[in-house]
mmCIF file of C-alpha atoms in Angstrom:
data_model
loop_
_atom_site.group_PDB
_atom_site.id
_atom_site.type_symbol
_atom_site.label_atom_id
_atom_site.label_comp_id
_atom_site.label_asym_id
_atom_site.label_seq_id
_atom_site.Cartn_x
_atom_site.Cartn_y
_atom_site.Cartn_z
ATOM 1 C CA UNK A 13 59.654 29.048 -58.410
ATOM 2 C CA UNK A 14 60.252 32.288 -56.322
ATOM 3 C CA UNK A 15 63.386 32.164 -54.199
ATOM 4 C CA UNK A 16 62.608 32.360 -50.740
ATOM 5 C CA UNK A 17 63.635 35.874 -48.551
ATOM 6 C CA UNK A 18 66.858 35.219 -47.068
ATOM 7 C CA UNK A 19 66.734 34.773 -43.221
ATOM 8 C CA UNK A 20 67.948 38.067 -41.818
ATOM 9 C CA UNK A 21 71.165 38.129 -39.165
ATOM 10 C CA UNK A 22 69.427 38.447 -36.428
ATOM 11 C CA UNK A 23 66.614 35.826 -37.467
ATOM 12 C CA UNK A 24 69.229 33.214 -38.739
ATOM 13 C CA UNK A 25 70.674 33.872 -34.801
ATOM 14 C CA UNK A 26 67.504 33.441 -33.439
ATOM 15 C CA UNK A 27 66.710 30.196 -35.558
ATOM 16 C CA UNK A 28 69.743 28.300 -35.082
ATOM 17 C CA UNK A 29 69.436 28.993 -31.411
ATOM 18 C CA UNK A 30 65.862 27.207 -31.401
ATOM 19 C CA UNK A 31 67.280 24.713 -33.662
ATOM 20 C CA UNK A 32 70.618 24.175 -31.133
ATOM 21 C CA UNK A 33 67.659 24.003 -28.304
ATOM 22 C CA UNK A 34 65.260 21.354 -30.046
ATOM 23 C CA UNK A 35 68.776 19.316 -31.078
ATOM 24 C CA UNK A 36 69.752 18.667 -27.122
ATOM 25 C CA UNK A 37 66.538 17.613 -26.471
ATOM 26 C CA UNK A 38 65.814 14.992 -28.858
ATOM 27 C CA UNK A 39 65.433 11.892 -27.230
ATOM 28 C CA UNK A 40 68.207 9.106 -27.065
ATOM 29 C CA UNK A 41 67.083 5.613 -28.789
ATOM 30 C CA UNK A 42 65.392 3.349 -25.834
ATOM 31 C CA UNK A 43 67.249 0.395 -24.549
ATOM 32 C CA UNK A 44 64.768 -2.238 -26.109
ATOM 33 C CA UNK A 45 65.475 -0.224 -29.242
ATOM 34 C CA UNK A 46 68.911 -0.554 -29.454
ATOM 35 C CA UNK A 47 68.799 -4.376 -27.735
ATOM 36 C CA UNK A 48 66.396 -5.100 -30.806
ATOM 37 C CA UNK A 49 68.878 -3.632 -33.269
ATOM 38 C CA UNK A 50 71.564 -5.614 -31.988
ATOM 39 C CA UNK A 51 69.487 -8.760 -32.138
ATOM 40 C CA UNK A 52 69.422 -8.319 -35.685
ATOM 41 C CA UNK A 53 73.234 -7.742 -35.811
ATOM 42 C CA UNK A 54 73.714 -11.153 -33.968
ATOM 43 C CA UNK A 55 71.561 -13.316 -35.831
ATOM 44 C CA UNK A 56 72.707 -11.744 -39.458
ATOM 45 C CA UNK A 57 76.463 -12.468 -37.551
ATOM 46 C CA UNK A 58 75.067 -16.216 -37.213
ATOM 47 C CA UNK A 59 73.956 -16.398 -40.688
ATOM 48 C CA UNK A 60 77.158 -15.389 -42.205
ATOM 49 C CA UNK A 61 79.403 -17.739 -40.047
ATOM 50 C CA UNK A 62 76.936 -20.279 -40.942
ATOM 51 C CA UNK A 63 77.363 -19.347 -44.932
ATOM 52 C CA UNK A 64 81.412 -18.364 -44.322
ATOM 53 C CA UNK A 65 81.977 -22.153 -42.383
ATOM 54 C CA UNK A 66 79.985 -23.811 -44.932
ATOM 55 C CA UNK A 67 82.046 -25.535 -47.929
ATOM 56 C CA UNK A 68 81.526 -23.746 -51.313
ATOM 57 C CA UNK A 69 79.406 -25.620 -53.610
ATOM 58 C CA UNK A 70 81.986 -25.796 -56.447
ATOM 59 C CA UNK A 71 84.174 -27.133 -53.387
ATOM 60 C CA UNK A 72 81.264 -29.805 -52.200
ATOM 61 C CA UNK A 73 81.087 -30.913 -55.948
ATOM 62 C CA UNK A 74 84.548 -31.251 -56.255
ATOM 63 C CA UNK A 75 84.629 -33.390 -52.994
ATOM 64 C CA UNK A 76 81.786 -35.697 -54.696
ATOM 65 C CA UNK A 77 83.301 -35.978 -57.373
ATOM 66 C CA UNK A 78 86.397 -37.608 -56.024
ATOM 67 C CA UNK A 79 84.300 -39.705 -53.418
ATOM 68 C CA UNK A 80 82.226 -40.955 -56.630
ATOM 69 C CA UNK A 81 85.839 -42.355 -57.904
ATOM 70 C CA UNK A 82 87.005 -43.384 -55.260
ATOM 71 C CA UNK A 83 84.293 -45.675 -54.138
ATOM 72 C CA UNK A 84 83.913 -46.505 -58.278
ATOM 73 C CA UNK A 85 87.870 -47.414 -57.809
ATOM 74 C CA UNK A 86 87.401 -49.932 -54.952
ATOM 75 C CA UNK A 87 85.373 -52.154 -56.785
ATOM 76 C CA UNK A 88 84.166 -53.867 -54.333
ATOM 77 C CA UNK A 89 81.479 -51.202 -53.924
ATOM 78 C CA UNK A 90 79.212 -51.957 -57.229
ATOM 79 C CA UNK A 91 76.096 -50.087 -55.989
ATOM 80 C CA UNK A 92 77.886 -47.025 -54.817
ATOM 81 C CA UNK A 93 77.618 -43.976 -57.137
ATOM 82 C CA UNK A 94 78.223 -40.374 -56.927
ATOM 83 C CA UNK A 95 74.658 -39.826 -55.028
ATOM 84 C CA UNK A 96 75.675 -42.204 -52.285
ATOM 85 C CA UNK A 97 78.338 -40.569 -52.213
ATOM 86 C CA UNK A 98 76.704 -37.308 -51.695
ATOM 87 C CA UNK A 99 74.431 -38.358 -49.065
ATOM 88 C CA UNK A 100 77.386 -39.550 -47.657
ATOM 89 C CA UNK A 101 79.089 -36.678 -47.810
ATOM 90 C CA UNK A 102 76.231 -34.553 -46.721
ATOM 91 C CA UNK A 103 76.324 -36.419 -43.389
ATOM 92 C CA UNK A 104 79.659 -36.657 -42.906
ATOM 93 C CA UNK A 105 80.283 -33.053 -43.573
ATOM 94 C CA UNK A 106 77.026 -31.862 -41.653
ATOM 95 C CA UNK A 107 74.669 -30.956 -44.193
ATOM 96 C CA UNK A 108 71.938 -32.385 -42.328
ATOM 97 C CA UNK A 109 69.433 -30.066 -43.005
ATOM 98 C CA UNK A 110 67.332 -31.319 -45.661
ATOM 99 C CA UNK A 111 67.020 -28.160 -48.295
ATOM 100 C CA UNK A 112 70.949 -28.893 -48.351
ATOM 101 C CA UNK A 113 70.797 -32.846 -48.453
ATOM 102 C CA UNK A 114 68.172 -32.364 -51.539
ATOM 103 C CA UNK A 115 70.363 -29.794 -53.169
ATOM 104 C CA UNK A 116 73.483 -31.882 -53.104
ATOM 105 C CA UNK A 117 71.967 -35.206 -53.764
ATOM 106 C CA UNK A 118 69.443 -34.076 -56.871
ATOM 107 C CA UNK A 119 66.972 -35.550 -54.514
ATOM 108 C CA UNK A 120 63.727 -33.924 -54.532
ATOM 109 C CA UNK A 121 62.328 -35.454 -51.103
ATOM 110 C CA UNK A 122 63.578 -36.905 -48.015
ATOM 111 C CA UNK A 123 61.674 -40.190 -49.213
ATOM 112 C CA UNK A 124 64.527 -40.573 -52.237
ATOM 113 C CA UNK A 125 67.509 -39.511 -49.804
ATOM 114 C CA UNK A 126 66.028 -42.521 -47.066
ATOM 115 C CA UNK A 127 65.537 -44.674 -50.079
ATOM 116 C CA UNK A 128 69.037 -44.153 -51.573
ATOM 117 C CA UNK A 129 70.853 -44.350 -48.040
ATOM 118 C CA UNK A 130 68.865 -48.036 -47.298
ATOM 119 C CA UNK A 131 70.033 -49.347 -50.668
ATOM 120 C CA UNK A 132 73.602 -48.413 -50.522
ATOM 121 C CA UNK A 133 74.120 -49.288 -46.618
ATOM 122 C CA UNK A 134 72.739 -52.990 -47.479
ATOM 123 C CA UNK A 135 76.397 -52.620 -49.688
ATOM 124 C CA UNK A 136 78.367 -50.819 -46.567
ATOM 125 C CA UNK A 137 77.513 -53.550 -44.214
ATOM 126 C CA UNK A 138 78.913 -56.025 -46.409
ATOM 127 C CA UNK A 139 81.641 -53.970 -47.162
ATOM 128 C CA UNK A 140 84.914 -54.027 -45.453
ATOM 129 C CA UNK A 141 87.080 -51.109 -46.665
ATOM 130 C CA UNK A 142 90.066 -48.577 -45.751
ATOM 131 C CA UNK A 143 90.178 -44.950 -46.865
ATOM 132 C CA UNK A 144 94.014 -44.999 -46.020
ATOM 133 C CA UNK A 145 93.790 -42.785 -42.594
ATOM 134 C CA UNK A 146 90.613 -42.999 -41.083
ATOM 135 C CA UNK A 147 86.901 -43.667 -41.615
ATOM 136 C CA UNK A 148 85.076 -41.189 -43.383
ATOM 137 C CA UNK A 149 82.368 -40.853 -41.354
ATOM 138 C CA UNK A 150 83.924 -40.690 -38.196
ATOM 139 C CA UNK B 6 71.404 1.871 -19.747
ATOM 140 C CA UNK B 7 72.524 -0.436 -22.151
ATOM 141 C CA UNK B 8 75.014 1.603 -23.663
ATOM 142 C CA UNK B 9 75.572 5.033 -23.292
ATOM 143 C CA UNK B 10 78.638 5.861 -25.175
ATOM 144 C CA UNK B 11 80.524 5.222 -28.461
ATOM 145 C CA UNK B 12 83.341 2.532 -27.239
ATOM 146 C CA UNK B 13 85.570 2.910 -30.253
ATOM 147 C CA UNK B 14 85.159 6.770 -31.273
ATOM 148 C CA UNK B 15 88.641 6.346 -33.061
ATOM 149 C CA UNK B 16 87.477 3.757 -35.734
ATOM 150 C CA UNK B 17 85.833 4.414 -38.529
ATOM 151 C CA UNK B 18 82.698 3.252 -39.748
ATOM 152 C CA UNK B 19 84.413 1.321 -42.830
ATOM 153 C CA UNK B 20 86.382 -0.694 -39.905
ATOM 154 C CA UNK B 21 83.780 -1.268 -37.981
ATOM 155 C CA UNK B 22 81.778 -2.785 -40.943
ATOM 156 C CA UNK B 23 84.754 -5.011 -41.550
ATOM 157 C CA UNK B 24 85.039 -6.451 -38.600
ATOM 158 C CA UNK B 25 81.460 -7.065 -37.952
ATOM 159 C CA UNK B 26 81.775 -8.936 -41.785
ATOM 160 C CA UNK B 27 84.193 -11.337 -39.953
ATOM 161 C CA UNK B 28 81.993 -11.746 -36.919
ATOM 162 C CA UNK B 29 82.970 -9.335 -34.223
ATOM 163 C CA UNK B 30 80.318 -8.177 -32.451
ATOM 164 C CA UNK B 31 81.790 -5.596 -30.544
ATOM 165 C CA UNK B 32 82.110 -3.684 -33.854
ATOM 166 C CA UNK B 33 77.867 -3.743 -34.547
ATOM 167 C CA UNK B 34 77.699 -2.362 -31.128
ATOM 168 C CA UNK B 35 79.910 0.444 -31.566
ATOM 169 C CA UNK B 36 78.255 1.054 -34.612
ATOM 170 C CA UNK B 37 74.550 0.758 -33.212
ATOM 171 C CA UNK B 38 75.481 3.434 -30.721
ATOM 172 C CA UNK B 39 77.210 5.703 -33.049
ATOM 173 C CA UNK B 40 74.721 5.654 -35.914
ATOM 174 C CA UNK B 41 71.524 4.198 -34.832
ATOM 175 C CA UNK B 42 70.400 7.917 -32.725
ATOM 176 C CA UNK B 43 70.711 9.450 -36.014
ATOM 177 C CA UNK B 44 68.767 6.975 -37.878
ATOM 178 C CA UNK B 45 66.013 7.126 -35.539
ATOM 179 C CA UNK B 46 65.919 11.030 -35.238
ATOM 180 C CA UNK B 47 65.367 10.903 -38.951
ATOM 181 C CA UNK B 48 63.137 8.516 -38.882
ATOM 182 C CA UNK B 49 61.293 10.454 -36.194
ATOM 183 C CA UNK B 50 61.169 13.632 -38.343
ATOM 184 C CA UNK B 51 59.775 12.814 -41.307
ATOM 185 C CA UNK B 52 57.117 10.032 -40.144
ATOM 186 C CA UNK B 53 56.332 11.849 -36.499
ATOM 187 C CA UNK B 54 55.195 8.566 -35.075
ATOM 188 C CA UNK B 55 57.640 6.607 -32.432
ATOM 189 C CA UNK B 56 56.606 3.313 -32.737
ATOM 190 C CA UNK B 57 57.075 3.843 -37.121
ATOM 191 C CA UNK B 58 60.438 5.619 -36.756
ATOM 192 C CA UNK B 59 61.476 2.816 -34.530
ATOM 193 C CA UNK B 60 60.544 0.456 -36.978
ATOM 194 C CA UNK B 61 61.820 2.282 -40.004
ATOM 195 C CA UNK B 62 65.343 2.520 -38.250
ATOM 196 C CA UNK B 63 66.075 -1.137 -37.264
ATOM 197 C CA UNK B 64 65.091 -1.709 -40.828
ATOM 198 C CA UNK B 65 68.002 0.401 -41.594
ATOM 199 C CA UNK B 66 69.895 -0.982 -39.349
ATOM 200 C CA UNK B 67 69.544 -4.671 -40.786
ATOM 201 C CA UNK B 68 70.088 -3.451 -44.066
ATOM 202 C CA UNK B 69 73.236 -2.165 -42.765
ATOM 203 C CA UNK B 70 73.980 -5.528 -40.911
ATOM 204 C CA UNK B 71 73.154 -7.566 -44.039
ATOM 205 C CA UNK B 72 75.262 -5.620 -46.416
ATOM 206 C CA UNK B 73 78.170 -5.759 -44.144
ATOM 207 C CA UNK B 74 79.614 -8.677 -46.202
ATOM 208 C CA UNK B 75 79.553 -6.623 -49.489
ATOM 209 C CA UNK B 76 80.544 -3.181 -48.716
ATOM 210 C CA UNK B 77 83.221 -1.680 -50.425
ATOM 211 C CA UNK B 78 85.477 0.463 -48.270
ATOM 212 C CA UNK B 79 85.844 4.147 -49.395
ATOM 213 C CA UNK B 80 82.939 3.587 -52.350
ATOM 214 C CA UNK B 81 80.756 5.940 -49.594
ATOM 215 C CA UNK B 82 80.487 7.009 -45.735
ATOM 216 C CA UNK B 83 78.614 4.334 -44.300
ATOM 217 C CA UNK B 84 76.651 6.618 -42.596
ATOM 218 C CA UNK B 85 75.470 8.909 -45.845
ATOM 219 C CA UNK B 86 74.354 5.328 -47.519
ATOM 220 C CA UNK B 87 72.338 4.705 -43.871
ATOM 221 C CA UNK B 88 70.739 7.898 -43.894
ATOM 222 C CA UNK B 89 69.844 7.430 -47.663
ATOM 223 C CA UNK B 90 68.321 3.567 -46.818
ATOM 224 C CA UNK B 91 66.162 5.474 -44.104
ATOM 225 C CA UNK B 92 64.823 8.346 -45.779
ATOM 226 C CA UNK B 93 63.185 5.991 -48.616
ATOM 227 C CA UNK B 94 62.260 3.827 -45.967
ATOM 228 C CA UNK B 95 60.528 6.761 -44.558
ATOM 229 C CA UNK B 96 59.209 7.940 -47.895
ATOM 230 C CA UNK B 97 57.743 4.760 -48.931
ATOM 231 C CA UNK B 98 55.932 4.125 -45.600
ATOM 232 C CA UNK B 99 54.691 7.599 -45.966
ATOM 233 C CA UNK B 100 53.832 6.994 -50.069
ATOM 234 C CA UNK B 101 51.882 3.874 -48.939
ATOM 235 C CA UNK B 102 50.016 5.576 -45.998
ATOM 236 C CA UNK B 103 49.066 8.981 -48.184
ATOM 237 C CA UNK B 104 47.307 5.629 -51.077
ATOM 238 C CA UNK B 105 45.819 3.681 -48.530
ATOM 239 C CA UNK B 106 44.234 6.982 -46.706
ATOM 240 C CA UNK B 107 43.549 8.949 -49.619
ATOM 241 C CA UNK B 108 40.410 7.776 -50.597
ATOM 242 C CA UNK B 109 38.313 6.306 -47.878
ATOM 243 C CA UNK B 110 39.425 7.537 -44.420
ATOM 244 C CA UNK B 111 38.678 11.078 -43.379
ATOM 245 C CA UNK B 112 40.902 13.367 -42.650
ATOM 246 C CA UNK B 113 41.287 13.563 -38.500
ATOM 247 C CA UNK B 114 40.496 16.109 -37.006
ATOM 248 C CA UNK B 115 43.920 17.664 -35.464
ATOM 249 C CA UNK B 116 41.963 19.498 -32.363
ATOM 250 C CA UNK B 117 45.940 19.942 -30.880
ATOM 251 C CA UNK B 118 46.623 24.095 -30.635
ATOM 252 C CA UNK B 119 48.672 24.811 -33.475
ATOM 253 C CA UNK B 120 52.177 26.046 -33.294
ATOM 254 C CA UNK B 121 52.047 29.373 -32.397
ATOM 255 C CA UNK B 122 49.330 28.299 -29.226
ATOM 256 C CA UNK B 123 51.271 25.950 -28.101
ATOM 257 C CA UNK B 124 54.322 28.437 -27.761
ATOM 258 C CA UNK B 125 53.090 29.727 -24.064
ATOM 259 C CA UNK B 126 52.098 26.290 -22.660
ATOM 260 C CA UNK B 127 55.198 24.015 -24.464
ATOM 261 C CA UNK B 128 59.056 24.923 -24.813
ATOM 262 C CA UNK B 129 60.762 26.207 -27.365
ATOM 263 C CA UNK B 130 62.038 22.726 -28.754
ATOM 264 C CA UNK B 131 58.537 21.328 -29.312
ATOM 265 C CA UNK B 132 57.131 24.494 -30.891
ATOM 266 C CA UNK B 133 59.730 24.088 -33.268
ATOM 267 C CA UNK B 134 59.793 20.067 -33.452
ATOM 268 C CA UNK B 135 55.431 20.852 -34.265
ATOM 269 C CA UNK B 136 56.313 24.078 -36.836
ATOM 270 C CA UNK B 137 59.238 21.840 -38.421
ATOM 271 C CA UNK B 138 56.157 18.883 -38.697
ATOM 272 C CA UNK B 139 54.379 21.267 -40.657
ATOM 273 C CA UNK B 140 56.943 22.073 -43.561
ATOM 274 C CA UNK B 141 57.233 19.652 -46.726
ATOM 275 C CA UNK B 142 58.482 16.760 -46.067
ATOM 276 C CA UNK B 143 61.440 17.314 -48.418
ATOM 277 C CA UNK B 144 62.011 20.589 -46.561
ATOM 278 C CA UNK B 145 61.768 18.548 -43.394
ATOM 279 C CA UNK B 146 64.029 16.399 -44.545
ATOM 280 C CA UNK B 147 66.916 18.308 -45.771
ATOM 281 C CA UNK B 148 66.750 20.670 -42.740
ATOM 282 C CA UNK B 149 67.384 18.045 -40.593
ATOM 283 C CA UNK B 150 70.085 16.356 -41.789
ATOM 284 C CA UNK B 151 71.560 20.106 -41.934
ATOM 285 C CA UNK B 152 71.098 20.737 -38.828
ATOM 286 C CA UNK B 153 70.549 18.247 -36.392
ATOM 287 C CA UNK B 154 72.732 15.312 -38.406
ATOM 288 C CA UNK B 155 75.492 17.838 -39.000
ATOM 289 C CA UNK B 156 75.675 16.645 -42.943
ATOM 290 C CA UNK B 157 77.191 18.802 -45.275
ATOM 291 C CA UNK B 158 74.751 20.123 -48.460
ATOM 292 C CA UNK B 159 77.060 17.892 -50.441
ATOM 293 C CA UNK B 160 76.104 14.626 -48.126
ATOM 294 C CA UNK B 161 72.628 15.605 -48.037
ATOM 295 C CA UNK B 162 72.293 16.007 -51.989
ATOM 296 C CA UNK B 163 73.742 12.359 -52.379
ATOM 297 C CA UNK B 164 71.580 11.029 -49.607
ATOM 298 C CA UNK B 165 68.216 13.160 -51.251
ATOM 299 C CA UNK B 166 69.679 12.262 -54.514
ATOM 300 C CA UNK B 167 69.047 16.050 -55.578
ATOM 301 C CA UNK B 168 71.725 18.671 -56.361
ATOM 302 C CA UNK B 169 73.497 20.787 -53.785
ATOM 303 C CA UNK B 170 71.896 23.443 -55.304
ATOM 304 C CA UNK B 171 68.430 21.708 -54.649
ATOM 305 C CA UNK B 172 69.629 21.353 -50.882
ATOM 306 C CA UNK B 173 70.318 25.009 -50.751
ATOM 307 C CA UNK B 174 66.991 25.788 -51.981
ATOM 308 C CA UNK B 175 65.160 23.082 -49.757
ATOM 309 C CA UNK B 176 66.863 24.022 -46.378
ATOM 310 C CA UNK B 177 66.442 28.442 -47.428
ATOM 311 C CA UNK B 178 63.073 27.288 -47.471
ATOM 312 C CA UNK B 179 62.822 25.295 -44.974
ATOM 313 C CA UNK B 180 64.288 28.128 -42.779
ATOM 314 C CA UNK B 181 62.232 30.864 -44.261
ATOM 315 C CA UNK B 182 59.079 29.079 -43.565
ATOM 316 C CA UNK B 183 60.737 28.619 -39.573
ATOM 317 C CA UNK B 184 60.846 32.007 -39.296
ATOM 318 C CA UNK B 185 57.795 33.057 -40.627
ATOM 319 C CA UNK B 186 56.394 30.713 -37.754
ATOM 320 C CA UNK B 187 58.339 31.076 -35.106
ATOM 321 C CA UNK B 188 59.951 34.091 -34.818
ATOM 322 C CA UNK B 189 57.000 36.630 -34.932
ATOM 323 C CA UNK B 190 56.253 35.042 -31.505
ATOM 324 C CA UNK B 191 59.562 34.937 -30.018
ATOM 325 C CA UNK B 192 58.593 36.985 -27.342
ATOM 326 C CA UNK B 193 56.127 34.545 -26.152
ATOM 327 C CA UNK B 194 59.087 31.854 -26.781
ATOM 328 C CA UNK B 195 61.001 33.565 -24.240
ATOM 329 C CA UNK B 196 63.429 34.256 -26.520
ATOM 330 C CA UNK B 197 65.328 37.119 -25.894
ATOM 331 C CA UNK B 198 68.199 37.558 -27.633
#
């Protein structure tokens, strides 16, 4: 490939005085551009408080883990389990949305989750218990 | 206007991202209104269509937005990795377009006065804006981020992904082929100096 003729003095003048010309004249961004662009900032801001306020999983499972005990450990509780106790958690703790109910309950449809939560509330409202400071889902 | 003017000229780009990580939305508009013009002029020269360079740039943008979380401070100017995100925007939309076209839509018929006509009817800043429209679009390219991004060759080369050398090369060209345009008719540009 040939290299090109350099631009003489007086040409490279010349150019970068169009160039300087065209360059304060280019249009500014429109308002409904930059309103759009910040609509985008705002609702990827939502998304990550959403994902930053949101308990890790290895956090939720942790949770469930000791709920699952602790309900084993009263005894009086002989239907409750570790998926009660997720479903239990997941409304206590707001994961009301159902991709995150299914994902913490092993549930593959709202059907199993309503299922679940009729069976093991039959054993809540016979149940008379204390966590030691307050109820749960309060 | 909605907002004319960089609030925060004093903080850099790398706090900016930062703080719009941890939710402050002051910070994305300080950094729409310092980066997004040059996003959009970019996007503007090398697709020459508004309503695509608009289109092209907020995609930028929410790139920008939804790597906030992840950036690494001082790994690169946020602004060289923005301009990089927009020119392969730019490239693939124009990749895709040049397929699509190639084989069964006809060439239009440009009936528009070329460059050199449109000198005595148009100013000086749109002859050049339609004789810059007519160079590669790697020429294009390069040449604008020289000149109207104020990039250094070694910014441009990591945002082309080419060596400095290759930026040289692509903005001597670039200028040559200006020249060769423009200049012959500078008397009918008005330019006099």
């Amino acid at each position: 490939m040939t290299k090109p003729d350099p631009l003489t003095p007086e040409e490279e003048i010349a150019l970068r005085a169009l160039l300087d010309e065209a360059r304060s004249q280019e249009a500014a961004p429109s308002d409904a551009f930059l309103a759009r662009v910040l609509e985008d900032a705002a609702q990827v801001a939502a998304d990550n408080a959403v994902v930053r306020d949101t308990p890790t999983e290895a956090g939720a499972l942790g949770l469930l883990d000791r709920l699952g005990r602790m309900f084993r450990g009263f005894g009086g509780l002989p239907g409750a389990s570790v998926m009660t106790a997720s479903v239990l958690f997941g409304l206590a703790f707001g994961y009301t949305g159902p991709d995150s109910l299914f994902e913490l309950t092993g549930f593959s449809d709202a059907a199993g989750v309503v299922s679940e939560l009729d069976t093991e509330m039959d054993v809540f409202d016979t149940a008379s218990f204390d966590f030691g400071g307050g109820d749960l889902l309060q | 206007m909605l907002m004319a003017f960089d609030t925060e000229p004093e903080t850099d780009d790398d706090v900016l991202i930062r703080r719009f990580a941890a939710g402050d939305q002051n910070a994305a508009r300080a950094l729409t209104v310092r980066l997004s013009p040059g996003v959009l002029a970019l996007a503007r020269r090398m697709l020459r269509n508004e309503a695509e360079a608009e289109d092209v740039a907020q995609e930028a943008m929410l790139r920008l937005w939804k790597m906030a979380k992840d950036w690494e401070p001082g790994r690169a100017k946020v602004s060289t990795w923005l301009y990089r995100v927009t020119q392969n925007l730019c490239t693939d939309r124009l990749r895709r377009k040049t397929t699509s076209n190639m084989d069964d839509v006809p060439e239009p018929v440009d009936e528009s006065p070329g460059a050199a006509d449109q000198m005595q009817t148009k100013s000086r800043a749109e002859a050049l804006t339609t004789a810059m429209a007519d160079l590669p679009e790697r020429q294009r390219t390069a040449l604008h981020l020289r000149h109207f991004e104020d990039l250094s060759n070694i910014e441009i080369a990591d945002i082309m992904d080419i060596s400095v050398e290759a930026v040289e090369s692509l903005t001597g060209r670039a200028k040559r082929g200006l020249a060769d345009k423009l200049l012959k008719h500078k008397d009918r540009l008005g330019f006099t100096s």
